[in-house]
Short mmCIF file of C-alpha atoms in Angstrom, two decimals:
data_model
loop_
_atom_site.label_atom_id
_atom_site.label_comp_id
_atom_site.label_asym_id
_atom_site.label_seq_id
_atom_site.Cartn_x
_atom_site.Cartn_y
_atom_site.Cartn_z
CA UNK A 7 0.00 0.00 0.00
CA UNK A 8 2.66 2.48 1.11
CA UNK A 9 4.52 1.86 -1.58
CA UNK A 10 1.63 2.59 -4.88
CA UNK A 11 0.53 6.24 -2.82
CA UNK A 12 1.80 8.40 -5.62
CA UNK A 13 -0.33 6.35 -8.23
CA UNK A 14 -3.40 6.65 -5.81
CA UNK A 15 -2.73 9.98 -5.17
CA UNK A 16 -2.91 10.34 -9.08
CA UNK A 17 -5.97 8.46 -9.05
CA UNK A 18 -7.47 10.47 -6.34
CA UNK A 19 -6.95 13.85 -7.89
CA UNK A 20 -8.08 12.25 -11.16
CA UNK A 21 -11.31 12.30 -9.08
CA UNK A 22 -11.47 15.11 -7.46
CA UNK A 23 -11.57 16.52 -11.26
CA UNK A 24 -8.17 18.22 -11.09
CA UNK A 25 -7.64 19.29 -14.89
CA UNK A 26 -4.70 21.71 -14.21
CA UNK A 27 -1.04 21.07 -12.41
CA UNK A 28 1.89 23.18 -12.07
CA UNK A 29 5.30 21.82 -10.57
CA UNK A 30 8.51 22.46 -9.37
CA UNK A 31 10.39 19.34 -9.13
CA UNK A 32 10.96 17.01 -6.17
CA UNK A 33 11.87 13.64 -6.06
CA UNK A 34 8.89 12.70 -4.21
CA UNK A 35 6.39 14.03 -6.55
CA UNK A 36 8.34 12.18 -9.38
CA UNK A 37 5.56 9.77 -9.78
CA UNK A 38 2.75 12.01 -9.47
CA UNK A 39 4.26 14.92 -12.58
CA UNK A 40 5.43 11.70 -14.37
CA UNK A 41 1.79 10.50 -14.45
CA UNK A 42 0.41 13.86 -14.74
CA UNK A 43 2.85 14.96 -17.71
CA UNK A 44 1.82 11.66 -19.54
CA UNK A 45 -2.05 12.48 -19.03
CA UNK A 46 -3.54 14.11 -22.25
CA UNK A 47 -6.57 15.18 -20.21
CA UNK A 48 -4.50 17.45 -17.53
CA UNK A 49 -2.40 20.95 -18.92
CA UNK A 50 0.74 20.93 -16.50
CA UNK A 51 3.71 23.83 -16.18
CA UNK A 52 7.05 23.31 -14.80
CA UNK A 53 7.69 26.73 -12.55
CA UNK A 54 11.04 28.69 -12.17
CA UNK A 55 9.64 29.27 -8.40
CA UNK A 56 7.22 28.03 -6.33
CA UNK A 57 4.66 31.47 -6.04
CA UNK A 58 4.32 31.27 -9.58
CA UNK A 59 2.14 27.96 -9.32
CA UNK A 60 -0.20 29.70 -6.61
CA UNK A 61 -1.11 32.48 -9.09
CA UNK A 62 -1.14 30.14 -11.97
CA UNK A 63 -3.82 28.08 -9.71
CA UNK A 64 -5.85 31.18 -8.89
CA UNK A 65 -6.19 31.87 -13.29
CA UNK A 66 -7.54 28.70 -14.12
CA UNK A 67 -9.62 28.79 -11.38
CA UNK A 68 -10.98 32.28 -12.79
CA UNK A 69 -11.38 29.96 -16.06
CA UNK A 70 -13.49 27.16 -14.76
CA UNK A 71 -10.64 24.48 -14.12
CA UNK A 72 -9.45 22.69 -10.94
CA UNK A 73 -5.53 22.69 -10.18
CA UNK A 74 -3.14 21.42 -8.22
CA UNK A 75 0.24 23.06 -7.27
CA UNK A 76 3.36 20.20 -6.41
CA UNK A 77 6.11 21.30 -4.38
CA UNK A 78 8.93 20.95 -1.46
CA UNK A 79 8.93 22.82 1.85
CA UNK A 80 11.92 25.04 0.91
CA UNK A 81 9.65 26.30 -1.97
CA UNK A 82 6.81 26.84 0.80
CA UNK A 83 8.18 30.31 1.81
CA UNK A 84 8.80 31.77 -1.15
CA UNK A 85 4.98 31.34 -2.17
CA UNK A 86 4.37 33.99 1.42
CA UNK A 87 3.33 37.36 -0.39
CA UNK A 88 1.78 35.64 -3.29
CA UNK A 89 -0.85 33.38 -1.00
CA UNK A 90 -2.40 36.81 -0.32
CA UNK A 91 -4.53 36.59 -3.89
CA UNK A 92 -5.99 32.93 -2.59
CA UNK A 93 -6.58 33.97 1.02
CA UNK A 94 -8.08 37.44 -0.16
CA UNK A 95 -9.66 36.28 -3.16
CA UNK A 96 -10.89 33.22 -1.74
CA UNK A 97 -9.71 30.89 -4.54
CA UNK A 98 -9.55 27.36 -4.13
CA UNK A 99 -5.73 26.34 -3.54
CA UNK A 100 -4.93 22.41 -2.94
CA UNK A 101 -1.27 22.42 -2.55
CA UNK A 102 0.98 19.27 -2.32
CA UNK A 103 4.55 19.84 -0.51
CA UNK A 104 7.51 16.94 0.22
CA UNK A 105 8.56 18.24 3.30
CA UNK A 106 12.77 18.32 4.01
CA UNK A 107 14.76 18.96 6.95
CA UNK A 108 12.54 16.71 9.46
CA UNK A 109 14.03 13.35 8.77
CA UNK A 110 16.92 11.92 7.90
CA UNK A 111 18.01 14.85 6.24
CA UNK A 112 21.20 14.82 4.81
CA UNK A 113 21.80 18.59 4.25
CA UNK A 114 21.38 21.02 7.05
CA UNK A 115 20.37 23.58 4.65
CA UNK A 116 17.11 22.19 4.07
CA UNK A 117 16.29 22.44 8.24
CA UNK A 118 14.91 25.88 8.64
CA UNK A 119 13.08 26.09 6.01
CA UNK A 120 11.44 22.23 7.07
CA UNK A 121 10.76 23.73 10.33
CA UNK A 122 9.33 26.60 9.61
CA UNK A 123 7.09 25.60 6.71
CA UNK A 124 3.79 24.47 8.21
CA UNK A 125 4.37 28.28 10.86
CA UNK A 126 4.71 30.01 7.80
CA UNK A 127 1.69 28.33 5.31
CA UNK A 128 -0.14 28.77 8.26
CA UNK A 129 1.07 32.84 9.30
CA UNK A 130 -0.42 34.22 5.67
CA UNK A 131 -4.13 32.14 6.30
CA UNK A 132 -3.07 29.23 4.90
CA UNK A 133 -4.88 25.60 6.61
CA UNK A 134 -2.20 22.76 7.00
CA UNK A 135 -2.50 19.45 6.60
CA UNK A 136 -0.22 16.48 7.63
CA UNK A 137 0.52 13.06 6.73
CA UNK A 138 2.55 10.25 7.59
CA UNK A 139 1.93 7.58 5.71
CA UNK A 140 0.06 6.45 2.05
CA UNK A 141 -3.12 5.66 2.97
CA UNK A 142 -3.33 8.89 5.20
CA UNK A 143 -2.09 11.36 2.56
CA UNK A 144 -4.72 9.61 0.12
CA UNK A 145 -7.33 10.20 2.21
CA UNK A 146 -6.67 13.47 3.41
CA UNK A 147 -5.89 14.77 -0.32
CA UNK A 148 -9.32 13.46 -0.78
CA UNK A 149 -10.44 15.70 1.33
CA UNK A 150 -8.65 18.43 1.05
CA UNK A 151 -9.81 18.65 -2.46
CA UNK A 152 -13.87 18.43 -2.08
CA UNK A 153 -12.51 21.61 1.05
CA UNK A 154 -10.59 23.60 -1.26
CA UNK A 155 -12.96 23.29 -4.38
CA UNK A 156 -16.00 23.23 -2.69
CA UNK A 157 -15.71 25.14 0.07
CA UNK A 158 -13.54 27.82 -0.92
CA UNK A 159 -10.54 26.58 1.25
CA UNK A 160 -6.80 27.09 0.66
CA UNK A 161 -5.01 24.14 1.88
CA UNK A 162 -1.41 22.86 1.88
CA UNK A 163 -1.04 18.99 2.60
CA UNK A 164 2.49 17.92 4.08
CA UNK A 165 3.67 15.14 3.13
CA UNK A 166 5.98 13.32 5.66
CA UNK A 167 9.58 13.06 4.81
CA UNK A 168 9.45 9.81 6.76
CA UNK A 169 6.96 8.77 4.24
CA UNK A 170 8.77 9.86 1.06
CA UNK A 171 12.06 7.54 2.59
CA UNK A 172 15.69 8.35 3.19
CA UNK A 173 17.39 10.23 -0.05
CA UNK A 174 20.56 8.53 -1.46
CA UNK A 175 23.23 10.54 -1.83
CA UNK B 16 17.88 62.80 -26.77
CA UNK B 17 15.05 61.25 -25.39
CA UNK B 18 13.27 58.57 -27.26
CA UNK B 19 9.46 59.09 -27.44
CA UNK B 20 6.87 57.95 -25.22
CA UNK B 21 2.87 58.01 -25.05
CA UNK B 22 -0.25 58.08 -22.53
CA UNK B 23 -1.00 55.28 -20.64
CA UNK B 24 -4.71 56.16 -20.63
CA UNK B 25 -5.32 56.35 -24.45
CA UNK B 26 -3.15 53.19 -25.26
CA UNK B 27 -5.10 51.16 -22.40
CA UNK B 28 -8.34 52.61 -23.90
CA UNK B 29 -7.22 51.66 -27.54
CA UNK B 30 -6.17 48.11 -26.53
CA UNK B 31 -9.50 47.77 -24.81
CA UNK B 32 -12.14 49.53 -27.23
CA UNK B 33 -10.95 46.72 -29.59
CA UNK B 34 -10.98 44.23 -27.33
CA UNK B 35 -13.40 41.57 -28.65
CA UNK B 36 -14.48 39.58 -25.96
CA UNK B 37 -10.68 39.17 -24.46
CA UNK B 38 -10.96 38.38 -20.82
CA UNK B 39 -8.17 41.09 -18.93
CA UNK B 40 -5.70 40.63 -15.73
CA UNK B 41 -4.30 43.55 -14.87
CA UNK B 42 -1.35 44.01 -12.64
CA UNK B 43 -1.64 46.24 -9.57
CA UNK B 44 -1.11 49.57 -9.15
CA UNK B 45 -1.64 52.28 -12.57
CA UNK B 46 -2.25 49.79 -15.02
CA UNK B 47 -5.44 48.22 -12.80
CA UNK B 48 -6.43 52.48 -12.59
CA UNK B 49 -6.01 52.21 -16.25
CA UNK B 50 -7.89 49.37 -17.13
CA UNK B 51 -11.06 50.26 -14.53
CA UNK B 52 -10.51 53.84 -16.23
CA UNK B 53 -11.24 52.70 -19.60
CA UNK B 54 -14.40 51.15 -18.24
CA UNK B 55 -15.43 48.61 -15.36
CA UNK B 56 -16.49 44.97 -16.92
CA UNK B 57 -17.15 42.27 -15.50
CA UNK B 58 -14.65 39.60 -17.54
CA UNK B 59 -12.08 42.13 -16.26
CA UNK B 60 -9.43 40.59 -13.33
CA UNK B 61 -8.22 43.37 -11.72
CA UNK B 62 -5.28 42.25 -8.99
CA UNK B 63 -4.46 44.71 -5.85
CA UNK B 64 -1.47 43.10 -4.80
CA UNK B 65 0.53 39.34 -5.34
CA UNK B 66 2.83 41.47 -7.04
CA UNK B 67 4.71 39.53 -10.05
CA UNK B 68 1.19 37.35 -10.17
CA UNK B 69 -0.43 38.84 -13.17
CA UNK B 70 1.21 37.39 -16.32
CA UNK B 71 0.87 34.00 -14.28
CA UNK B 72 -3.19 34.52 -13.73
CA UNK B 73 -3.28 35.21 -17.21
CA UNK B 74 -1.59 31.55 -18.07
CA UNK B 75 -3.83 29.60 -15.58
CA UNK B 76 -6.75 31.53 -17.79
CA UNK B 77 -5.84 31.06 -20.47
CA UNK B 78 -5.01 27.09 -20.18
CA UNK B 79 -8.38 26.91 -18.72
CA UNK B 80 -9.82 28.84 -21.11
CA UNK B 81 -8.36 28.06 -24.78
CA UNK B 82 -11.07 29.15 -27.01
CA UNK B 83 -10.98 32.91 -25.12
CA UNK B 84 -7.77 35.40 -26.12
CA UNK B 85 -6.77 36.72 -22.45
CA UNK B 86 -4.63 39.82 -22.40
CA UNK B 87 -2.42 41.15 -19.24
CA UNK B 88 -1.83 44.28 -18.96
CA UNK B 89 0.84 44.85 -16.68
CA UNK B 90 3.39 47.25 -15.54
CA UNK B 91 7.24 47.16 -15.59
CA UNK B 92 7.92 46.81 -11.86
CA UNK B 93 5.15 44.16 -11.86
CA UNK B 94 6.89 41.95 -14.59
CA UNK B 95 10.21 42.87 -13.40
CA UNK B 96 9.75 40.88 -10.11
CA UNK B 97 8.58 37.75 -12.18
CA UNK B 98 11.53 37.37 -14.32
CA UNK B 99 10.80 33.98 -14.16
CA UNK B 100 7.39 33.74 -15.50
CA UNK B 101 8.27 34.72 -18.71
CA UNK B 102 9.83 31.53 -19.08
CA UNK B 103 7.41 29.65 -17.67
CA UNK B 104 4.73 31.11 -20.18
CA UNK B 105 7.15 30.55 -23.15
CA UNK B 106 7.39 26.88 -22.05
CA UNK B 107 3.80 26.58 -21.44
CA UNK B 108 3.37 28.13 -24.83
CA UNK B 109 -0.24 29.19 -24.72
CA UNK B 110 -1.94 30.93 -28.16
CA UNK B 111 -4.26 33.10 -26.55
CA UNK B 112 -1.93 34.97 -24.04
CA UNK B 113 -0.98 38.07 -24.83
CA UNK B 114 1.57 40.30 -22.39
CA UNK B 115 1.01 43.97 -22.32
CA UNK B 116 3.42 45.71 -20.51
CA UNK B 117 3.17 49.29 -19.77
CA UNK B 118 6.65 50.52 -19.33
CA UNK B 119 7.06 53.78 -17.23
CA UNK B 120 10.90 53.15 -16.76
CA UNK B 121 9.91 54.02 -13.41
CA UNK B 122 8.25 52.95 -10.03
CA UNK B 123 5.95 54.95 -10.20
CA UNK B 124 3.71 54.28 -6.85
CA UNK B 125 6.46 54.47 -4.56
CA UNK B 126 8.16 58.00 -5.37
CA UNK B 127 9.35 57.71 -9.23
CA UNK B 128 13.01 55.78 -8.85
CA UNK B 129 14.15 54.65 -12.13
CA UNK B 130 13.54 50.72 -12.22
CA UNK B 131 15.50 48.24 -14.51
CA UNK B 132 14.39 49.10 -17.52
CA UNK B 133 15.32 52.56 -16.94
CA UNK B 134 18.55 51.07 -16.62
CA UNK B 135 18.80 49.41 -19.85
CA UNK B 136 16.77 46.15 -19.04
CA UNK B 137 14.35 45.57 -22.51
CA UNK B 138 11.58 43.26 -21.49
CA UNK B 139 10.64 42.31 -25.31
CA UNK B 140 14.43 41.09 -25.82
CA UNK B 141 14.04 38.76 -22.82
CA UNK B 142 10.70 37.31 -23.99
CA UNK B 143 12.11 37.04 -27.47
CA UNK B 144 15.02 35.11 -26.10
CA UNK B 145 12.66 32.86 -23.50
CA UNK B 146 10.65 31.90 -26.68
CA UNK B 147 7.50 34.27 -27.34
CA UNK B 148 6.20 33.83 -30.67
CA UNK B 149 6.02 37.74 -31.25
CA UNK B 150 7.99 40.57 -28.66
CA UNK B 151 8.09 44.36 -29.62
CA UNK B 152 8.43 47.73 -28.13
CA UNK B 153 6.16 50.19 -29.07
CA UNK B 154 6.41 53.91 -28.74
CA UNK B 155 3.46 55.64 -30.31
CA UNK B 156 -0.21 55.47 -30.15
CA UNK B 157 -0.10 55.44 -33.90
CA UNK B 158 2.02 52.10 -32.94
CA UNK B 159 -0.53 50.77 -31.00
CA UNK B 160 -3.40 51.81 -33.16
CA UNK B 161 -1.66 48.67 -35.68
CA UNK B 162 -1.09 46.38 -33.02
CA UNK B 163 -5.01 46.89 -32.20
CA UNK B 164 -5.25 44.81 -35.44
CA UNK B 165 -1.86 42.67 -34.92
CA UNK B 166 -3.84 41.36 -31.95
CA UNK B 167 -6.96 39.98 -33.57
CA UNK B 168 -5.00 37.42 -35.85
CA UNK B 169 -4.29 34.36 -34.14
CA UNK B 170 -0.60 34.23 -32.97
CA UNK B 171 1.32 30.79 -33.25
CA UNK B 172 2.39 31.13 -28.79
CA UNK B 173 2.58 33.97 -26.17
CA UNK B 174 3.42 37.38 -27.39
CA UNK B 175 4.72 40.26 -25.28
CA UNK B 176 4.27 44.13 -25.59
CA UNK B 177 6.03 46.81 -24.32
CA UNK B 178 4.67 50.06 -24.46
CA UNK B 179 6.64 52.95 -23.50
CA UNK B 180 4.47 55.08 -21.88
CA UNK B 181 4.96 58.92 -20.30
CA UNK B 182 6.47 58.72 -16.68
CA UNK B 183 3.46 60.49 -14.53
CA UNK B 184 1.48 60.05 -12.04
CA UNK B 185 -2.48 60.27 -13.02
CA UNK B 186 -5.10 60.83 -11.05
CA UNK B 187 -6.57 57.08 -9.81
CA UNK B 188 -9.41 55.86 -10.96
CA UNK B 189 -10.27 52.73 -8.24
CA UNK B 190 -11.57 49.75 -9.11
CA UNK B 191 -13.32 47.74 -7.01
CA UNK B 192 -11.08 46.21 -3.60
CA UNK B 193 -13.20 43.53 -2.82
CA UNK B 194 -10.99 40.20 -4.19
CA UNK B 195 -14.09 38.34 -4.07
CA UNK B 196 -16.54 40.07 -5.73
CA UNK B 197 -14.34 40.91 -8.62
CA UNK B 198 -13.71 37.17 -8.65
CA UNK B 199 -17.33 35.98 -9.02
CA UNK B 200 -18.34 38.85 -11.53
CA UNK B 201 -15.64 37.37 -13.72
CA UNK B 202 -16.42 33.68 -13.31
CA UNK B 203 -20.44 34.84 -13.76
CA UNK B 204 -19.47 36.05 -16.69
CA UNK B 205 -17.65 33.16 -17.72
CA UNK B 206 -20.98 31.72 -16.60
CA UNK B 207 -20.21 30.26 -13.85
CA UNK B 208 -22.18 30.22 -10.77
CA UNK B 209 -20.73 32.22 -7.98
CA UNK B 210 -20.92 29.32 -5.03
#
């Protein structure tokens, strides 16, 4: 089970009617942009930073169309200032982040960022979500969806880095 | 010698008389006055803040919406803290996104200091280099009076514009601040219900 969660993660977006997904790369979202790339049916963009997928979300929202915005914690606090058109605006947001710096972290770097992420998300009005393992993340994505898209709801989900496994290096 | 440069108000007004439908995002500060001063609609975004955000709503938009042509209008010091989103759009490589930036030189809210591409920065060089099908500078209204017509013709990806507009500061003409109500105009208009 805790092995296929990025495939029903996929499958549980798929769902939730997600049409729209904007990236920047982690190694634990691998699966999920590989799977999203290869979908016909869902328009994805790779980002140069990690705010540009929160306004990205809040257009094609304007335009009818449900999306999803992939990222890592360090990428969590650069999206601050640009979380105020969700929170204000009250778009939708369903955000995805790998978190770093919480365990088994190789590079110290990647700490304060880790530790500060779900503060931060949750300073600018953001509502945070956690999970530890596959079937938890599944089903709290779930959920988090029907919140953000029909409620209104800006939501990041963290996902575990106990979950995601130790990096090689 | 100084190069020419026009009024913000009569180009926005041009761009907009002759707009045909296109759905607008405007980035805050003058060019939102601009836009609301050339007439409120409703399929008009107009953005108060999440500076460097508006080229990027316009790319959600217009992904979501392909059959619509959505136009940005923007100001330098806007764009200028998204470098990045330019090549994000050129990579997305929408048709119906078109990049209207109205280029004071200066930033103008916050006292008039000269920004980057006072400095020698030329925003339709970098899109031309990220990969937008058409980038230009334009100087006169007579200029933009052609691209009125340049803009109805379907364009083969993104395409940027950089006015060069007068540096002043006109009197404001608000529109509305309310995030949410400007959001479910636009998506009523798009026909979709509000929630």
């Amino acid at each position: 089970m805790s092995l296929d969660w990025p495939i029903e993660l996929y499958d549980t977006l798929k769902s939730a009617g997600i049409g729209h997904m904007s990236y920047v790369p982690d190694a634990g979202h691998s699966t999920l942009i590989k799977l999203f790339s290869a979908d016909s049916e869902v328009v994805t963009n790779v980002l140069t930073t990690e705010e540009e997928g929160i306004a990205i979300a809040a257009g094609a929202w304007l335009g009818g169309q449900r999306s999803v915005v992939l990222m890592q914690s360090s990428g969590a606090g650069n999206c601050i200032n640009m979380l105020s058109l969700p929170v204000q605006a009250r778009f939708p947001l369903l955000m995805l982040v790998t978190m770093r710096g919480e365990w088994a972290e190789f590079n110290p770097w990647q700490v304060p960022m880790g530790s500060a992420t779900q503060a931060a998300l949750e300073a600018i009005g953001i509502t945070v979500l956690r999970a530890e393992t596959g079937e938890d993340l599944v089903e709290t994505v779930a959920q988090a969806a029907t919140m953000a898209f029909d409620a209104d709801q800006q939501i990041a989900v963290l996902i575990g880095q106990r979950l995601l496994g130790k990096k090689k290096w | 010698m100084s190069l020419p440069t026009m009024d913000r108000r009569e180009a926005v007004k041009k761009l907009l008389d002759a707009r045909d439908g296109a759905l607008v995002v405007t980035g805050l500060g003058s060019p939102s006055y601009d836009v609301h001063a050339a007439g409120d609609r409703d399929n008009n975004y107009y953005l108060w803040g999440a500076m460097g955000g508006a080229a990027l709503v316009g790319l959600g938009l217009a992904q979501a919406q392909p059959k619509k042509r959505v136009m940005v209008i923007t100001g330098d010091g806007e764009q200028l803290m998204a470098f990045g989103a330019l090549a994000t759009i050129a990579v997305a490589s929408p048709k119906n996104l078109d990049v209207i930036v109205l280029d004071n030189q200066h930033f103008g809210e916050t006292g008039m200091q000269s920004s980057h591409t006072g400095r020698g920065i030329l925003f339709d060089k970098v899109a031309g280099a990220c990969g937008f099908s058409v980038a230009r500078e334009l100087r006169t209204l007579e200029a933009v009076d052609q691209l009125v017509d340049e803009l109805r013709k379907p364009a083969s990806g993104p395409r940027l514009f950089v006015l060069k507009i007068n540096a002043e500061n006109l009197p404001r003409s608000l529109p509305p601040r309310d995030a949410v109500f400007v959001k479910n105009r636009f998506r009523g208009h798009l026909g979709f219900a509000a929630g």
